[in-house]
PDB file of C-alpha atoms and ligand atoms in Angstrom:
ATOM      1  CA  MET A  35      -8.060  72.399  13.915  1.00 66.00           C
ATOM      2  CA  THR A  36     -10.731  74.010  11.740  1.00 75.00           C
ATOM      3  CA  TYR A  37      -9.941  74.497   8.074  1.00 80.00           C
ATOM      4  CA  ARG A  38     -11.424  77.184   5.811  1.00 91.00           C
ATOM      5  CA  GLU A  39     -13.987  75.985   3.258  1.00 90.00           C
ATOM      6  CA  LEU A  40     -12.608  76.557  -0.242  1.00 94.00           C
ATOM      7  CA  SER A  41     -13.926  75.653  -3.675  1.00 94.00           C
ATOM      8  CA  ALA A  42     -13.097  75.998  -7.361  1.00 95.00           C
ATOM      9  CA  GLN A  43     -15.236  77.476 -10.127  1.00 96.00           C
ATOM     10  CA  ALA A  44     -18.478  75.601 -10.814  1.00 97.00           C
ATOM     11  CA  LEU A  45     -17.268  73.980 -14.028  1.00 97.00           C
ATOM     12  CA  ALA A  46     -14.040  72.775 -12.425  1.00 97.00           C
ATOM     13  CA  GLU A  47     -15.944  71.370  -9.430  1.00 97.00           C
ATOM     14  CA  GLN A  48     -18.204  69.501 -11.834  1.00 97.00           C
ATOM     15  CA  ASP A  49     -15.246  68.043 -13.757  1.00 97.00           C
ATOM     16  CA  TYR A  50     -13.338  67.127 -10.576  1.00 98.00           C
ATOM     17  CA  ASP A  51     -16.388  65.243  -9.270  1.00 97.00           C
ATOM     18  CA  ALA A  52     -16.931  63.495 -12.594  1.00 98.00           C
ATOM     19  CA  PHE A  53     -13.251  62.509 -12.805  1.00 98.00           C
ATOM     20  CA  LEU A  54     -13.247  60.992  -9.297  1.00 98.00           C
ATOM     21  CA  THR A  55     -16.587  59.226  -9.717  1.00 98.00           C
ATOM     22  CA  GLU A  56     -15.549  57.689 -13.025  1.00 98.00           C
ATOM     23  CA  LEU A  57     -12.107  56.702 -11.731  1.00 98.00           C
ATOM     24  CA  GLN A  58     -13.510  55.059  -8.597  1.00 98.00           C
ATOM     25  CA  LYS A  59     -16.003  53.131 -10.712  1.00 98.00           C
ATOM     26  CA  SER A  60     -13.274  51.949 -13.099  1.00 98.00           C
ATOM     27  CA  LEU A  61     -10.964  50.885 -10.255  1.00 98.00           C
ATOM     28  CA  THR A  62     -13.569  49.016  -8.236  1.00 97.00           C
ATOM     29  CA  GLY A  63     -16.192  47.954 -10.798  1.00 96.00           C
ATOM     30  CA  GLY A  64     -14.479  44.655 -11.615  1.00 96.00           C
ATOM     31  CA  LYS A  65     -14.831  45.211 -15.373  1.00 96.00           C
ATOM     32  CA  ARG A  66     -11.271  46.410 -16.041  1.00 97.00           C
ATOM     33  CA  ASP A  67      -7.884  45.450 -14.653  1.00 98.00           C
ATOM     34  CA  PRO A  68      -6.948  48.260 -12.195  1.00 98.00           C
ATOM     35  CA  ASN A  69      -3.395  48.187 -13.633  1.00 98.00           C
ATOM     36  CA  GLU A  70      -4.762  49.256 -17.013  1.00 96.00           C
ATOM     37  CA  VAL A  71      -7.025  51.873 -15.469  1.00 97.00           C
ATOM     38  CA  VAL A  72      -4.005  53.359 -13.656  1.00 97.00           C
ATOM     39  CA  ARG A  73      -1.814  53.234 -16.776  1.00 95.00           C
ATOM     40  CA  ASP A  74      -4.392  55.039 -18.911  1.00 94.00           C
ATOM     41  CA  THR A  75      -5.305  57.568 -16.213  1.00 96.00           C
ATOM     42  CA  LEU A  76      -1.674  58.502 -15.612  1.00 96.00           C
ATOM     43  CA  PHE A  77      -1.078  58.810 -19.330  1.00 91.00           C
ATOM     44  CA  GLU A  78      -3.988  61.214 -19.582  1.00 93.00           C
ATOM     45  CA  ILE A  79      -3.149  63.381 -16.590  1.00 94.00           C
ATOM     46  CA  TYR A  80       0.555  63.613 -17.432  1.00 92.00           C
ATOM     47  CA  LEU A  81       0.267  64.062 -21.186  1.00 87.00           C
ATOM     48  CA  GLY A  82      -3.196  65.590 -21.508  1.00 85.00           C
ATOM     49  CA  VAL A  83      -4.361  63.139 -24.184  1.00 80.00           C
ATOM     50  CA  SER A  84      -6.135  59.798 -24.214  1.00 79.00           C
ATOM     51  CA  GLN A  85      -4.159  56.673 -24.862  1.00 72.00           C
ATOM     52  CA  PRO A  86      -2.805  56.941 -28.430  1.00 69.00           C
ATOM     53  CA  ASP A  87      -1.743  54.221 -30.809  1.00 75.00           C
ATOM     54  CA  ARG A  88       1.489  52.925 -29.286  1.00 74.00           C
ATOM     55  CA  GLU A  89       3.191  52.800 -32.703  1.00 79.00           C
ATOM     56  CA  ASN A  90       2.812  56.559 -33.102  1.00 82.00           C
ATOM     57  CA  LEU A  91       4.769  57.325 -29.929  1.00 84.00           C
ATOM     58  CA  SER A  92       8.466  58.139 -29.732  1.00 89.00           C
ATOM     59  CA  VAL A  93      10.639  55.638 -27.851  1.00 92.00           C
ATOM     60  CA  ALA A  94      10.841  57.989 -24.852  1.00 90.00           C
ATOM     61  CA  ALA A  95       7.050  58.353 -24.793  1.00 85.00           C
ATOM     62  CA  ARG A  96       6.719  54.573 -25.023  1.00 88.00           C
ATOM     63  CA  ALA A  97       9.045  54.221 -22.017  1.00 91.00           C
ATOM     64  CA  ALA A  98       6.873  56.721 -20.123  1.00 88.00           C
ATOM     65  CA  PHE A  99       3.799  54.757 -21.123  1.00 87.00           C
ATOM     66  CA  HIS A 100       5.317  51.531 -19.710  1.00 92.00           C
ATOM     67  CA  ASN A 101       6.290  53.376 -16.553  1.00 95.00           C
ATOM     68  CA  PHE A 102       2.678  54.426 -15.935  1.00 95.00           C
ATOM     69  CA  ASP A 103       1.684  50.752 -15.783  1.00 96.00           C
ATOM     70  CA  PRO A 104       2.155  49.400 -12.214  1.00 98.00           C
ATOM     71  CA  ARG A 105       3.109  45.999 -13.652  1.00 98.00           C
ATOM     72  CA  ASN A 106       6.274  47.559 -15.107  1.00 98.00           C
ATOM     73  CA  VAL A 107       7.584  49.237 -11.946  1.00 98.00           C
ATOM     74  CA  THR A 108       8.861  48.169  -8.558  1.00 98.00           C
ATOM     75  CA  THR A 109       8.741  50.026  -5.255  1.00 98.00           C
ATOM     76  CA  GLU A 110      11.096  49.759  -2.276  1.00 97.00           C
ATOM     77  CA  PRO A 111       8.722  47.760  -0.016  1.00 97.00           C
ATOM     78  CA  GLU A 112       8.393  45.077  -2.684  1.00 97.00           C
ATOM     79  CA  TYR A 113      12.000  44.106  -2.012  1.00 97.00           C
ATOM     80  CA  TYR A 114      11.366  43.398   1.683  1.00 96.00           C
ATOM     81  CA  SER A 115      11.256  39.672   2.425  1.00 94.00           C
ATOM     82  CA  ASP A 116       8.532  40.100   5.057  1.00 95.00           C
ATOM     83  CA  ILE A 117       6.045  41.552   2.561  1.00 98.00           C
ATOM     84  CA  ASP A 118       2.726  39.806   2.024  1.00 98.00           C
ATOM     85  CA  ALA A 119       3.080  39.890  -1.762  1.00 98.00           C
ATOM     86  CA  LYS A 120      -0.572  39.067  -2.383  1.00 98.00           C
ATOM     87  CA  LEU A 121      -1.922  41.831  -0.152  1.00 98.00           C
ATOM     88  CA  TYR A 122       0.550  44.297  -1.644  1.00 98.00           C
ATOM     89  CA  SER A 123      -0.145  43.405  -5.263  1.00 98.00           C
ATOM     90  CA  GLU A 124      -3.894  43.884  -4.730  1.00 97.00           C
ATOM     91  CA  ARG A 125      -3.134  47.461  -3.657  1.00 98.00           C
ATOM     92  CA  LYS A 126      -0.199  48.234  -5.873  1.00 98.00           C
ATOM     93  CA  PRO A 127      -2.134  49.860  -8.747  1.00 98.00           C
ATOM     94  CA  MET A 128      -3.765  52.289  -6.301  1.00 98.00           C
ATOM     95  CA  ILE A 129      -0.446  52.922  -4.494  1.00 98.00           C
ATOM     96  CA  TRP A 130       1.291  53.717  -7.785  1.00 98.00           C
ATOM     97  CA  LEU A 131      -1.599  55.942  -8.845  1.00 98.00           C
ATOM     98  CA  TRP A 132      -1.401  57.901  -5.558  1.00 98.00           C
ATOM     99  CA  GLN A 133       2.374  58.391  -5.750  1.00 98.00           C
ATOM    100  CA  MET A 134       2.354  59.347  -9.437  1.00 98.00           C
ATOM    101  CA  PHE A 135      -0.700  61.589  -9.034  1.00 98.00           C
ATOM    102  CA  ASP A 136       1.181  63.549  -6.340  1.00 98.00           C
ATOM    103  CA  ARG A 137       3.993  64.186  -8.830  1.00 97.00           C
ATOM    104  CA  SER A 138       1.679  65.029 -11.731  1.00 97.00           C
ATOM    105  CA  PRO A 139       0.431  68.507 -12.723  1.00 94.00           C
ATOM    106  CA  LEU A 140      -2.688  67.815 -10.605  1.00 96.00           C
ATOM    107  CA  GLY A 141      -0.931  66.676  -7.449  1.00 95.00           C
ATOM    108  CA  GLN A 142      -0.371  70.057  -5.803  1.00 95.00           C
ATOM    109  CA  ASN A 143      -3.994  71.138  -6.126  1.00 97.00           C
ATOM    110  CA  ALA A 144      -5.242  70.403  -2.599  1.00 96.00           C
ATOM    111  CA  LEU A 145      -8.836  70.997  -3.620  1.00 95.00           C
ATOM    112  CA  LEU A 146      -8.789  67.995  -5.924  1.00 97.00           C
ATOM    113  CA  ALA A 147      -6.003  66.029  -4.250  1.00 98.00           C
ATOM    114  CA  HIS A 148      -7.647  65.734  -0.818  1.00 97.00           C
ATOM    115  CA  ARG A 149     -10.716  64.173  -2.441  1.00 97.00           C
ATOM    116  CA  PHE A 150      -8.562  62.041  -4.695  1.00 98.00           C
ATOM    117  CA  ARG A 151      -6.566  60.606  -1.767  1.00 98.00           C
ATOM    118  CA  ARG A 152      -9.715  60.169   0.333  1.00 98.00           C
ATOM    119  CA  MET A 153     -11.194  58.089  -2.521  1.00 98.00           C
ATOM    120  CA  LEU A 154      -8.063  55.908  -2.843  1.00 98.00           C
ATOM    121  CA  ALA A 155      -7.249  55.520   0.869  1.00 98.00           C
ATOM    122  CA  PRO A 156      -9.773  52.718   1.652  1.00 98.00           C
ATOM    123  CA  LEU A 157      -8.458  50.787  -1.353  1.00 98.00           C
ATOM    124  CA  ILE A 158      -4.917  50.880   0.074  1.00 98.00           C
ATOM    125  CA  PHE A 159      -4.955  51.018   3.878  1.00 98.00           C
ATOM    126  CA  ARG A 160      -6.250  48.466   6.380  1.00 98.00           C
ATOM    127  CA  THR A 161      -8.908  50.835   7.719  1.00 98.00           C
ATOM    128  CA  VAL A 162      -9.652  54.505   7.160  1.00 98.00           C
ATOM    129  CA  GLY A 163     -12.101  56.477   9.301  1.00 98.00           C
ATOM    130  CA  ASP A 164     -14.244  59.477   8.358  1.00 98.00           C
ATOM    131  CA  ASN A 165     -12.787  62.812   7.239  1.00 97.00           C
ATOM    132  CA  PHE A 166      -9.349  61.470   6.402  1.00 98.00           C
ATOM    133  CA  LYS A 167      -7.220  64.334   5.125  1.00 97.00           C
ATOM    134  CA  CYS A 168      -3.840  63.819   3.542  1.00 98.00           C
ATOM    135  CA  TRP A 169      -1.499  66.394   2.013  1.00 98.00           C
ATOM    136  CA  HIS A 170       1.089  65.653  -0.645  1.00 98.00           C
ATOM    137  CA  PHE A 171       4.204  63.457  -0.738  1.00 98.00           C
ATOM    138  CA  VAL A 172       3.155  61.176   2.099  1.00 98.00           C
ATOM    139  CA  GLU A 173       4.774  57.730   1.916  1.00 98.00           C
ATOM    140  CA  TRP A 174       4.223  54.402   3.635  1.00 98.00           C
ATOM    141  CA  SER A 175       5.585  50.854   3.314  1.00 98.00           C
ATOM    142  CA  PHE A 176       2.891  48.240   2.752  1.00 98.00           C
ATOM    143  CA  GLY A 177      -0.369  50.139   3.264  1.00 98.00           C
ATOM    144  CA  TYR A 178      -2.221  46.980   4.314  1.00 98.00           C
ATOM    145  CA  ASN A 179      -0.701  47.302   7.824  1.00 98.00           C
ATOM    146  CA  LEU A 180      -1.747  50.904   8.382  1.00 98.00           C
ATOM    147  CA  SER A 181      -5.006  51.961  10.016  1.00 98.00           C
ATOM    148  CA  PHE A 182      -6.451  55.421  10.568  1.00 98.00           C
ATOM    149  CA  GLY A 183      -9.283  56.409  12.922  1.00 98.00           C
ATOM    150  CA  ASN A 184     -11.706  59.286  12.290  1.00 98.00           C
ATOM    151  CA  ASN A 185     -10.564  62.870  11.645  1.00 98.00           C
ATOM    152  CA  VAL A 186      -6.914  62.099  11.005  1.00 98.00           C
ATOM    153  CA  VAL A 187      -4.798  64.721   9.220  1.00 98.00           C
ATOM    154  CA  VAL A 188      -1.454  63.776   7.680  1.00 98.00           C
ATOM    155  CA  HIS A 189       0.661  66.690   6.479  1.00 98.00           C
ATOM    156  CA  ARG A 190       3.343  67.052   3.787  1.00 98.00           C
ATOM    157  CA  ASN A 191       6.255  64.645   3.416  1.00 98.00           C
ATOM    158  CA  VAL A 192       5.301  62.329   6.261  1.00 98.00           C
ATOM    159  CA  LEU A 193       6.655  58.763   6.291  1.00 98.00           C
ATOM    160  CA  LEU A 194       4.448  56.085   7.868  1.00 98.00           C
ATOM    161  CA  ASP A 195       6.472  52.883   7.789  1.00 98.00           C
ATOM    162  CA  ASP A 196       3.812  50.258   8.469  1.00 98.00           C
ATOM    163  CA  ARG A 197       6.074  47.246   7.967  1.00 98.00           C
ATOM    164  CA  GLY A 198       5.222  45.889  11.419  1.00 98.00           C
ATOM    165  CA  GLY A 199       1.941  47.776  11.581  1.00 98.00           C
ATOM    166  CA  ILE A 200       0.840  51.231  12.668  1.00 98.00           C
ATOM    167  CA  ASP A 201      -2.501  51.893  14.368  1.00 98.00           C
ATOM    168  CA  ILE A 202      -3.507  55.540  14.406  1.00 98.00           C
ATOM    169  CA  GLY A 203      -6.473  56.551  16.577  1.00 98.00           C
ATOM    170  CA  ASN A 204      -9.124  59.247  16.160  1.00 98.00           C
ATOM    171  CA  ASP A 205      -8.413  63.003  15.909  1.00 98.00           C
ATOM    172  CA  VAL A 206      -4.683  62.555  15.301  1.00 98.00           C
ATOM    173  CA  SER A 207      -2.509  65.141  13.557  1.00 98.00           C
ATOM    174  CA  ILE A 208       0.837  64.207  12.020  1.00 98.00           C
ATOM    175  CA  SER A 209       2.801  67.266  10.914  1.00 98.00           C
ATOM    176  CA  ASP A 210       5.204  67.896   8.057  1.00 98.00           C
ATOM    177  CA  TYR A 211       8.270  65.682   7.735  1.00 98.00           C
ATOM    178  CA  ALA A 212       7.355  63.502  10.722  1.00 98.00           C
ATOM    179  CA  ASN A 213       8.380  59.828  10.602  1.00 98.00           C
ATOM    180  CA  VAL A 214       6.633  56.923  12.287  1.00 98.00           C
ATOM    181  CA  TYR A 215       8.379  53.552  12.130  1.00 98.00           C
ATOM    182  CA  SER A 216       7.387  49.975  12.876  1.00 98.00           C
ATOM    183  CA  HIS A 217      10.536  48.150  11.853  1.00 98.00           C
ATOM    184  CA  THR A 218      14.095  48.163  13.101  1.00 97.00           C
ATOM    185  CA  HIS A 219      17.260  46.146  12.414  1.00 96.00           C
ATOM    186  CA  ASP A 220      19.437  44.162  14.780  1.00 95.00           C
ATOM    187  CA  ILE A 221      22.571  46.168  15.628  1.00 96.00           C
ATOM    188  CA  TYR A 222      24.851  43.222  14.755  1.00 97.00           C
ATOM    189  CA  ASP A 223      22.950  41.507  11.975  1.00 96.00           C
ATOM    190  CA  ILE A 224      21.306  43.901   9.511  1.00 94.00           C
ATOM    191  CA  HIS A 225      19.335  41.018   8.001  1.00 93.00           C
ATOM    192  CA  LYS A 226      17.529  40.439  11.280  1.00 95.00           C
ATOM    193  CA  VAL A 227      14.482  42.727  11.194  1.00 95.00           C
ATOM    194  CA  TYR A 228      12.167  43.371  14.163  1.00 97.00           C
ATOM    195  CA  THR A 229       8.654  44.545  13.405  1.00 97.00           C
ATOM    196  CA  PRO A 230       6.887  45.611  16.596  1.00 98.00           C
ATOM    197  CA  ARG A 231       3.550  47.324  16.083  1.00 98.00           C
ATOM    198  CA  THR A 232       3.428  51.076  16.758  1.00 98.00           C
ATOM    199  CA  ARG A 233       0.319  52.675  18.254  1.00 98.00           C
ATOM    200  CA  ILE A 234      -0.680  56.331  18.164  1.00 98.00           C
ATOM    201  CA  GLY A 235      -3.539  57.017  20.590  1.00 98.00           C
ATOM    202  CA  ASN A 236      -6.587  59.229  20.140  1.00 98.00           C
ATOM    203  CA  GLY A 237      -6.005  62.974  19.987  1.00 98.00           C
ATOM    204  CA  VAL A 238      -2.225  62.655  19.634  1.00 98.00           C
ATOM    205  CA  ARG A 239      -0.249  65.378  17.867  1.00 98.00           C
ATOM    206  CA  ILE A 240       3.062  64.432  16.300  1.00 98.00           C
ATOM    207  CA  THR A 241       4.567  67.795  15.399  1.00 98.00           C
ATOM    208  CA  TYR A 242       6.902  68.607  12.552  1.00 98.00           C
ATOM    209  CA  HIS A 243      10.117  66.674  12.004  1.00 98.00           C
ATOM    210  CA  ALA A 244       9.474  64.361  14.963  1.00 98.00           C
ATOM    211  CA  THR A 245      10.352  60.659  14.736  1.00 98.00           C
ATOM    212  CA  VAL A 246       8.562  57.805  16.486  1.00 98.00           C
ATOM    213  CA  LEU A 247      10.598  54.610  16.623  1.00 98.00           C
ATOM    214  CA  ALA A 248       9.200  51.123  16.105  1.00 98.00           C
ATOM    215  CA  GLY A 249       6.990  49.650  18.804  1.00 98.00           C
ATOM    216  CA  SER A 250       6.342  52.922  20.629  1.00 98.00           C
ATOM    217  CA  GLN A 251       2.922  53.285  22.212  1.00 98.00           C
ATOM    218  CA  ILE A 252       1.814  56.910  22.295  1.00 98.00           C
ATOM    219  CA  GLY A 253      -0.927  57.483  24.879  1.00 98.00           C
ATOM    220  CA  ASP A 254      -4.101  59.445  24.177  1.00 98.00           C
ATOM    221  CA  ASP A 255      -3.824  63.235  23.939  1.00 98.00           C
ATOM    222  CA  ALA A 256      -0.018  63.163  24.067  1.00 98.00           C
ATOM    223  CA  MET A 257       2.065  65.614  22.056  1.00 98.00           C
ATOM    224  CA  ILE A 258       5.448  64.955  20.472  1.00 98.00           C
ATOM    225  CA  GLY A 259       7.503  68.177  20.223  1.00 98.00           C
ATOM    226  CA  THR A 260       9.203  69.222  17.042  1.00 98.00           C
ATOM    227  CA  SER A 261      12.277  67.143  16.125  1.00 98.00           C
ATOM    228  CA  ALA A 262      11.816  64.816  19.096  1.00 98.00           C
ATOM    229  CA  VAL A 263      12.844  61.178  18.739  1.00 98.00           C
ATOM    230  CA  VAL A 264      10.469  58.895  20.628  1.00 98.00           C
ATOM    231  CA  THR A 265      12.297  55.760  21.726  1.00 98.00           C
ATOM    232  CA  ARG A 266       9.934  54.619  24.503  1.00 97.00           C
ATOM    233  CA  ASP A 267       6.214  54.672  25.269  1.00 98.00           C
ATOM    234  CA  VAL A 268       4.651  58.066  25.957  1.00 98.00           C
ATOM    235  CA  GLU A 269       2.083  58.386  28.733  1.00 98.00           C
ATOM    236  CA  PRO A 270      -1.319  59.908  27.908  1.00 98.00           C
ATOM    237  CA  HIS A 271      -1.523  63.764  28.038  1.00 98.00           C
ATOM    238  CA  ASN A 272       2.255  64.136  28.234  1.00 98.00           C
ATOM    239  CA  ILE A 273       4.253  66.568  26.099  1.00 98.00           C
ATOM    240  CA  VAL A 274       7.607  65.046  25.217  1.00 98.00           C
ATOM    241  CA  VAL A 275      10.585  66.766  23.571  1.00 98.00           C
ATOM    242  CA  GLY A 276      14.216  66.093  22.716  1.00 98.00           C
ATOM    243  CA  ILE A 277      16.375  63.109  21.848  1.00 98.00           C
ATOM    244  CA  PRO A 278      15.525  60.747  23.408  1.00 98.00           C
ATOM    245  CA  ALA A 279      12.087  62.278  23.963  1.00 98.00           C
ATOM    246  CA  LYS A 280      11.332  63.045  27.608  1.00 98.00           C
ATOM    247  CA  SER A 281       8.217  64.472  29.220  1.00 98.00           C
ATOM    248  CA  VAL A 282       8.444  68.193  29.985  1.00 98.00           C
ATOM    249  CA  LYS A 283       4.801  68.780  30.781  1.00 97.00           C
ATOM    250  CA  VAL A 284       1.478  67.047  31.436  1.00 98.00           C
ATOM    251  CA  LYS A 285      -1.475  68.732  29.728  1.00 97.00           C
ATOM    252  CA  ASN A 286      -4.430  69.892  31.822  1.00 95.00           C
ATOM    253  CA  GLN A 287      -7.361  67.494  31.330  1.00 87.00           C
TER     254      GLN A 287
HETATM  255  C1  COA B 166       5.946  70.553  22.153  1.00 68.55           C
HETATM  256  C2  COA B 166       5.769  72.050  22.239  1.00 68.55           C
HETATM  257  C3  COA B 166       4.367  72.417  21.852  1.00 68.55           C
HETATM  258  C4  COA B 166       6.061  72.439  23.685  1.00 68.55           C
HETATM  259  O1  COA B 166       5.648  73.729  23.901  1.00 68.55           O
HETATM  260  P1  COA B 166       5.368  74.279  25.391  1.00 68.55           P
HETATM  261  O2  COA B 166       4.419  73.380  26.104  1.00 68.55           O
HETATM  262  O3  COA B 166       5.011  75.688  25.246  1.00 68.55           O
HETATM  263  O4  COA B 166       6.743  74.056  26.120  1.00 68.55           O
HETATM  264  P2  COA B 166       7.772  75.145  26.591  1.00 68.55           P
HETATM  265  O5  COA B 166       8.068  76.081  25.492  1.00 68.55           O
HETATM  266  O6  COA B 166       7.291  75.665  27.908  1.00 68.55           O
HETATM  267  O7  COA B 166       9.076  74.237  26.796  1.00 68.55           O
HETATM  268  C5  COA B 166       9.329  73.458  27.929  1.00 68.55           C
HETATM  269  C6  COA B 166      10.820  73.122  27.897  1.00 68.55           C
HETATM  270  O8  COA B 166      11.080  72.232  26.804  1.00 68.55           O
HETATM  271  C7  COA B 166      11.978  72.842  25.858  1.00 68.55           C
HETATM  272  N1  COA B 166      11.459  72.513  24.548  1.00 68.55           N
HETATM  273  C8  COA B 166      10.279  72.862  24.011  1.00 68.55           C
HETATM  274  N2  COA B 166      10.129  72.342  22.822  1.00 68.55           N
HETATM  275  C9  COA B 166      11.240  71.622  22.567  1.00 68.55           C
HETATM  276  C10 COA B 166      11.637  70.841  21.492  1.00 68.55           C
HETATM  277  N3  COA B 166      10.862  70.641  20.439  1.00 68.55           N
HETATM  278  N4  COA B 166      12.833  70.222  21.573  1.00 68.55           N
HETATM  279  C11 COA B 166      13.631  70.382  22.662  1.00 68.55           C
HETATM  280  N5  COA B 166      13.276  71.102  23.719  1.00 68.55           N
HETATM  281  C12 COA B 166      12.093  71.735  23.674  1.00 68.55           C
HETATM  282  C13 COA B 166      11.905  74.326  26.144  1.00 68.55           C
HETATM  283  O9  COA B 166      13.094  74.987  25.776  1.00 68.55           O
HETATM  284  C14 COA B 166      11.704  74.325  27.640  1.00 68.55           C
HETATM  285  O10 COA B 166      12.919  74.036  28.274  1.00 68.55           O
HETATM  286  P3  COA B 166      13.391  74.853  29.612  1.00 68.55           P
HETATM  287  O11 COA B 166      12.329  74.519  30.624  1.00 68.55           O
HETATM  288  O12 COA B 166      14.725  74.282  29.903  1.00 68.55           O
HETATM  289  O13 COA B 166      13.390  76.273  29.213  1.00 68.55           O
HETATM  290  C15 COA B 166       6.693  72.826  21.290  1.00 68.55           C
HETATM  291  O14 COA B 166       7.995  72.782  21.701  1.00 68.55           O
HETATM  292  C16 COA B 166       6.727  72.268  19.899  1.00 68.55           C
HETATM  293  O15 COA B 166       7.497  71.383  19.569  1.00 68.55           O
HETATM  294  N6  COA B 166       5.888  72.810  19.076  1.00 68.55           N
HETATM  295  C17 COA B 166       5.820  72.341  17.721  1.00 68.55           C
HETATM  296  C18 COA B 166       4.974  73.240  16.969  1.00 68.55           C
HETATM  297  C19 COA B 166       3.597  72.721  16.841  1.00 68.55           C
HETATM  298  O16 COA B 166       2.738  72.943  17.653  1.00 68.55           O
HETATM  299  N7  COA B 166       3.319  72.058  15.758  1.00 68.55           N
HETATM  300  C20 COA B 166       2.043  71.564  15.541  1.00 68.55           C
HETATM  301  C21 COA B 166       1.834  71.427  14.136  1.00 68.55           C
HETATM  302  S1  COA B 166       0.292  70.619  13.905  1.00 68.55           S
END
């Protein structure tokens, strides 16, 4: 799908570029601990001021300050026993920055946020192709088990649970509130977790509110209808709908 080209006023464009360039340099330059970069950046974008003297803050502001530091928070995936803690901790500052940015006064400004997420994505995910576009409130599990091809668009409130791994091909669109899973629990023993890899082929469209269950292989150019639940593999070019998702049509090729 072709998007309209939009821009801000010249001064804002200049400041957005400068902000992203400086932030990327601070996160990747090796001179500063990314946790501290994230803490200070969040403090600035939430409170509109540079890091003040801690002693001059109220207790509530001090709590907020601690909360901006990724070393003082935990996320749900960190509790999973199958996590690779090293791989996750390398990414955690950037993951926390992404999630907190989305909820900050800047997070709903797509003009800035698309560039912001495109800058962070390679620092979080296994691979990210060209033209990655991600709208707000997207969540994932580990990040290091998630790969995106070229020209992938992920819309609002999507959940990409990459616990067992998700491979997303080129030219894929994932619409609002869709869920893609790669873990499931044994029906008798909740502690037994299965993590089959889920694959989304090239040109696939997962439309709004659809769910793809763990281990599903979605063939190239397939389309998952709204609210469908995919429990099995989907053949290339097929349109599937319903629960469980069944093919109702094969697209002309
Ligand atoms: C998948 C989809 C595109 C199918 O559209 P279509 O090819 O025009 O299919 P039809 O409307 O001819 O439907 C074929 C049959 O499936 C049924 N059906 C279609 N979509 C369905 C759905 N999401 N769930 C259950 N049944 C569905 C239709 O009622 C019809 O059944 P019938 O033959 O008994 O009357 C459409 O249903 C859909 O989900 N669109 C989502 C919107 C979208 O495009 N989002 C993209 C955002 S990027």
